[in-house]
XYZ file of C-alpha atoms in Angstrom:
358
model
C -142.130 -43.154 -88.426
C -138.506 -41.945 -86.610
C -135.785 -42.031 -89.783
C -132.592 -41.894 -87.534
C -133.914 -44.832 -85.260
C -132.215 -47.617 -88.396
C -128.739 -44.829 -87.433
C -128.580 -45.273 -83.644
C -127.542 -48.852 -83.144
C -124.224 -47.445 -87.019
C -123.903 -44.631 -84.590
C -123.934 -46.427 -81.470
C -121.130 -48.815 -83.095
C -118.867 -46.225 -84.149
C -118.842 -44.892 -80.606
C -117.409 -47.924 -79.302
C -114.742 -47.775 -81.980
C -113.437 -44.825 -80.815
C -113.670 -45.981 -78.044
C -110.576 -48.364 -78.922
C -108.397 -46.040 -79.961
C -107.706 -44.941 -76.057
C -107.645 -48.808 -74.836
C -105.118 -50.192 -77.299
C -103.237 -48.297 -76.366
C -101.562 -49.688 -73.575
C -101.697 -53.404 -76.460
C -98.871 -51.230 -78.101
C -95.862 -53.880 -76.939
C -98.163 -56.748 -76.705
C -97.356 -59.142 -79.582
C -99.833 -58.638 -82.603
C -101.036 -61.143 -84.057
C -101.850 -63.436 -81.235
C -103.431 -60.927 -79.563
C -105.629 -60.044 -81.806
C -106.415 -63.822 -82.428
C -107.266 -64.736 -78.671
C -109.293 -61.367 -78.753
C -111.222 -62.606 -82.539
C -111.467 -66.090 -81.682
C -113.208 -64.822 -77.802
C -115.598 -62.185 -79.918
C -117.086 -65.394 -82.063
C -117.519 -66.955 -79.048
C -119.518 -64.259 -77.830
C -121.465 -63.843 -80.895
C -122.655 -67.783 -81.938
C -123.869 -66.819 -78.141
C -125.567 -63.878 -78.442
C -127.271 -65.607 -81.634
C -128.622 -68.418 -79.710
C -129.917 -66.482 -77.366
C -131.954 -64.414 -80.210
C -132.957 -67.540 -81.584
C -131.119 -66.487 -85.165
C -129.887 -69.361 -87.645
C -126.574 -69.174 -88.688
C -126.171 -70.616 -92.244
C -123.391 -72.170 -93.306
C -121.244 -69.664 -96.411
C -122.035 -71.556 -99.881
C -120.154 -71.114 -103.046
C -118.423 -66.931 -103.588
C -120.230 -66.145 -100.301
C -117.082 -68.011 -98.783
C -114.356 -65.086 -100.993
C -116.678 -62.410 -99.319
C -116.885 -63.148 -95.900
C -112.777 -64.495 -96.209
C -112.488 -60.778 -98.159
C -113.557 -58.904 -95.034
C -111.186 -60.858 -92.697
C -108.367 -60.520 -94.474
C -109.066 -56.783 -95.110
C -111.081 -55.288 -92.465
C -109.201 -57.410 -89.554
C -106.117 -58.372 -90.619
C -104.652 -56.265 -92.869
C -106.079 -53.231 -91.060
C -104.294 -53.992 -87.752
C -101.300 -54.647 -89.760
C -101.004 -50.887 -91.636
C -102.268 -49.197 -88.190
C -99.275 -50.940 -86.999
C -96.695 -51.105 -89.558
C -97.938 -47.306 -90.862
C -97.603 -45.762 -87.439
C -93.470 -46.470 -88.026
C -93.349 -44.107 -90.754
C -96.121 -41.762 -89.867
C -97.317 -39.748 -87.203
C -100.680 -41.659 -86.073
C -102.576 -38.552 -87.527
C -101.844 -39.276 -90.888
C -103.610 -42.977 -90.432
C -106.607 -41.722 -88.296
C -106.890 -38.771 -91.330
C -106.459 -41.765 -94.486
C -108.928 -43.768 -91.545
C -111.480 -41.170 -91.556
C -112.245 -40.871 -95.461
C -113.769 -43.985 -95.804
C -117.551 -42.120 -95.739
C -116.038 -40.638 -99.038
C -114.971 -43.904 -100.974
C -118.451 -45.736 -99.305
C -120.323 -42.972 -100.395
C -119.096 -43.135 -104.399
C -119.212 -47.495 -104.554
C -121.540 -48.347 -101.562
C -124.365 -47.308 -103.699
C -123.366 -48.604 -106.681
C -122.800 -52.264 -104.786
C -126.381 -51.546 -104.022
C -127.300 -51.253 -107.146
C -128.408 -47.793 -107.220
C -126.631 -44.449 -108.671
C -124.699 -42.510 -105.712
C -126.526 -39.443 -103.512
C -124.917 -35.992 -104.375
C -126.503 -34.543 -100.822
C -124.852 -37.806 -99.451
C -120.875 -37.797 -101.271
C -121.239 -33.684 -100.023
C -121.739 -34.721 -96.969
C -119.474 -37.259 -97.003
C -116.392 -34.261 -98.274
C -117.538 -32.366 -95.311
C -117.619 -35.173 -92.780
C -114.190 -35.788 -93.900
C -113.112 -32.551 -93.625
C -114.564 -32.315 -89.538
C -112.246 -35.443 -88.828
C -109.051 -33.998 -90.685
C -109.532 -31.111 -87.809
C -110.046 -33.206 -85.426
C -107.423 -35.791 -85.856
C -104.657 -32.808 -87.302
C -102.065 -33.317 -89.308
C -98.859 -35.181 -88.819
C -95.629 -35.800 -91.160
C -94.926 -38.845 -93.208
C -92.112 -40.688 -95.540
C -93.153 -42.729 -98.667
C -94.234 -45.720 -97.064
C -96.076 -43.629 -94.222
C -98.287 -43.223 -97.268
C -98.573 -46.311 -98.844
C -100.192 -47.752 -95.514
C -101.837 -44.964 -95.162
C -103.445 -45.831 -98.224
C -104.349 -49.299 -97.238
C -105.710 -49.299 -94.225
C -108.234 -46.539 -95.797
C -108.870 -49.224 -98.664
C -109.440 -51.754 -95.630
C -111.309 -49.582 -93.537
C -114.148 -49.733 -96.616
C -113.561 -52.708 -97.711
C -114.590 -54.055 -94.412
C -118.345 -52.931 -95.015
C -118.705 -53.258 -99.281
C -116.984 -56.936 -99.555
C -120.737 -57.622 -96.818
C -123.307 -55.951 -99.268
C -123.415 -59.432 -101.211
C -123.687 -61.218 -98.056
C -126.031 -59.043 -96.165
C -128.741 -60.255 -97.648
C -128.998 -63.847 -96.972
C -126.815 -64.111 -93.094
C -127.980 -61.290 -92.445
C -125.436 -58.485 -89.672
C -125.535 -61.341 -87.295
C -124.530 -64.090 -89.724
C -121.488 -61.918 -91.446
C -120.481 -60.627 -87.849
C -120.068 -64.313 -86.755
C -118.247 -65.258 -90.103
C -115.983 -62.895 -90.204
C -115.079 -62.883 -87.322
C -113.701 -66.251 -87.051
C -111.916 -65.925 -90.200
C -110.348 -63.328 -88.924
C -109.577 -65.074 -85.630
C -108.154 -68.636 -87.769
C -105.655 -66.867 -90.844
C -104.244 -64.191 -87.402
C -103.275 -67.128 -85.278
C -101.723 -68.429 -88.532
C -100.058 -65.973 -88.475
C -99.309 -65.832 -84.923
C -97.911 -69.500 -86.036
C -94.770 -68.106 -87.991
C -94.052 -64.636 -86.950
C -95.095 -64.225 -83.319
C -94.014 -67.156 -79.938
C -97.935 -67.783 -78.535
C -95.909 -68.194 -75.735
C -95.391 -64.507 -75.380
C -99.205 -64.203 -75.001
C -98.241 -65.819 -70.972
C -96.130 -62.348 -70.121
C -99.014 -60.404 -70.948
C -100.841 -58.831 -67.334
C -104.145 -57.971 -66.076
C -104.414 -55.090 -67.772
C -103.826 -56.256 -71.102
C -105.956 -59.076 -70.934
C -108.307 -56.374 -69.718
C -107.777 -54.446 -72.693
C -108.094 -57.474 -74.693
C -111.366 -58.558 -73.955
C -113.053 -54.366 -74.052
C -111.988 -54.573 -77.809
C -113.180 -58.448 -77.659
C -116.910 -57.798 -76.396
C -117.364 -53.986 -76.907
C -115.107 -53.694 -80.510
C -115.368 -56.330 -82.279
C -118.490 -58.124 -81.194
C -121.394 -55.591 -80.106
C -119.884 -53.201 -82.301
C -119.690 -55.058 -85.823
C -123.017 -55.917 -84.931
C -124.648 -52.839 -84.795
C -122.732 -51.428 -87.771
C -124.182 -54.129 -89.855
C -127.985 -53.512 -88.831
C -127.814 -49.961 -89.872
C -125.427 -51.108 -93.203
C -128.640 -53.490 -93.795
C -131.166 -51.018 -93.089
C -130.300 -47.660 -95.244
C -127.149 -49.275 -97.577
C -123.005 -48.714 -97.551
C -123.394 -45.018 -98.313
C -125.824 -43.422 -95.964
C -124.071 -45.199 -93.014
C -120.955 -44.724 -93.618
C -121.322 -40.911 -92.486
C -121.205 -42.412 -89.371
C -118.035 -43.149 -89.176
C -117.299 -39.363 -88.863
C -118.315 -40.650 -85.667
C -115.160 -42.394 -84.634
C -112.578 -39.752 -84.239
C -115.053 -37.241 -82.540
C -115.246 -40.289 -80.236
C -111.350 -40.643 -79.842
C -111.318 -36.729 -78.559
C -113.808 -36.923 -76.266
C -113.077 -40.670 -74.367
C -109.138 -39.580 -74.324
C -109.850 -36.151 -73.023
C -112.216 -37.839 -70.351
C -109.243 -40.139 -69.540
C -106.813 -37.435 -68.489
C -105.683 -36.866 -72.604
C -106.300 -32.819 -71.294
C -108.782 -30.947 -73.302
C -109.176 -31.146 -77.236
C -107.540 -27.328 -78.518
C -109.658 -25.086 -81.038
C -109.203 -27.495 -84.258
C -110.512 -30.387 -81.926
C -113.916 -28.208 -81.629
C -113.900 -26.740 -85.014
C -113.845 -29.990 -86.127
C -116.814 -31.485 -84.093
C -118.715 -28.422 -85.665
C -118.495 -28.996 -88.719
C -118.283 -33.287 -88.730
C -122.272 -32.701 -87.096
C -122.852 -30.321 -90.031
C -121.845 -32.911 -92.465
C -123.819 -36.075 -90.134
C -127.050 -33.333 -90.370
C -126.598 -32.443 -94.505
C -126.318 -36.211 -94.963
C -128.923 -38.341 -93.416
C -131.692 -36.031 -92.583
C -134.598 -36.954 -94.575
C -134.620 -35.790 -98.108
C -136.975 -32.626 -99.361
C -140.005 -33.987 -101.206
C -140.301 -37.381 -99.108
C -139.605 -39.136 -96.777
C -135.826 -41.122 -96.516
C -135.923 -44.837 -97.185
C -135.357 -46.735 -94.088
C -135.408 -50.313 -95.294
C -132.879 -51.869 -97.090
C -131.765 -51.315 -100.038
C -132.647 -52.941 -102.690
C -129.064 -55.362 -102.810
C -130.747 -56.419 -99.319
C -134.354 -57.096 -100.035
C -135.243 -59.594 -98.346
C -132.761 -59.067 -95.240
C -135.204 -56.737 -93.066
C -135.292 -58.176 -89.821
C -138.646 -59.920 -89.625
C -139.133 -61.493 -92.809
C -140.154 -65.019 -93.653
C -137.961 -67.545 -93.768
C -137.699 -70.466 -96.412
C -137.224 -73.234 -96.355
C -134.794 -72.951 -98.818
C -131.149 -73.340 -97.875
C -130.511 -70.330 -99.716
C -133.030 -67.722 -98.895
C -132.660 -65.229 -96.394
C -131.697 -66.012 -92.302
C -135.096 -64.823 -90.651
C -134.053 -62.105 -88.787
C -134.855 -61.531 -85.485
C -137.144 -57.963 -85.215
C -136.150 -54.903 -84.040
C -137.894 -55.336 -80.862
C -136.111 -58.482 -80.535
C -132.482 -56.739 -81.072
C -133.191 -53.915 -78.717
C -134.073 -56.161 -76.386
C -130.692 -57.912 -76.196
C -128.518 -54.987 -77.691
C -130.479 -52.110 -75.756
C -131.837 -53.323 -73.535
C -132.710 -50.424 -71.728
C -134.679 -48.399 -74.447
C -137.354 -51.033 -75.083
C -140.295 -50.836 -72.962
C -140.820 -54.646 -70.680
C -143.735 -55.363 -72.708
C -140.985 -55.839 -76.302
C -138.821 -57.787 -73.839
C -141.393 -60.957 -72.776
C -140.934 -62.666 -75.770
C -136.771 -62.986 -74.273
C -134.482 -63.602 -71.172
C -134.299 -61.362 -69.291
C -130.209 -60.974 -69.836
C -127.756 -58.231 -67.646
C -125.967 -56.451 -69.950
C -122.452 -54.086 -69.041
C -123.184 -50.444 -67.818
C -123.654 -48.462 -71.164
C -126.011 -48.652 -73.800
C -124.844 -51.333 -75.631
C -124.829 -55.217 -74.620
C -123.176 -55.467 -83.995
C -116.141 -53.452 -87.645
C -112.798 -54.417 -86.245
C -112.678 -53.403 -86.464
C -113.415 -52.457 -88.711
C -111.698 -50.991 -86.706
C -108.400 -52.396 -84.698
């Protein structure tokens, strides 16, 4: 079995997150809370439509699950955006980007602990290498004490977006976690919009800004969230966390292709370092095959698993073939798509963050 197959959705999700850097530039002067509220509300409706097409039931959260899901929304969707916007007023963008790029180290330590496992020394070493490469890609910048504080908050929110999902992925799966986190985030942002901004300002957005918001809603939120949480459920937060190093590489590459100029030598060196770190951390361990199923804390969330009649049982997730037929249609042979209605997706490799990105 290809041990890298479960990592592909997460890597693609991080490419989409990296693409948001270029797209978001057109929204710099747009009302923050109002634009993000519309983005996440649209993404929630789209996710519900995806789930219905894939015949995945979305369970109602119960008890403490509300706290975990609200935590994902508050940190990964709301506070992260606030930290980035407020942070760049006190620090150069590279400072915030470098802080967020340090997430693999936090995920490598805290992720396995939440999943009931010991952190892997190999993954921790790889995380440090990936972070070093990301720093080379993003560069450094000037900041003040407030900028450092906002950067630290952005880092914490980036890690929380993944870590807070670990306890609820077993019962809700990638679909349920994505749907609930996104609609909760939309509600929180709508409240902030009503208290800090004027909803009428949305009427002043031109076609280019609405197109950018639409791309963020569809590709960077709905699709990227599903892809990311699918990988977290399959390989664990620690190993999946290494893939966050793909985002700055994608941002640099897309920025160059969109007219930002060719990257300098430090960026190319950083690319090599990140790839080396990913190769170390994602390869199968010696003397055995890498575990491709979910960690112990996520057992029962395997795609295609049986569903109990109990309301507390994990959601019966669609098979890998069904998920790929919906999200990655070009990678499946015709017979793998026979169980689902034909859907025409957008051009490119995706058709499951946050942000955790913005």
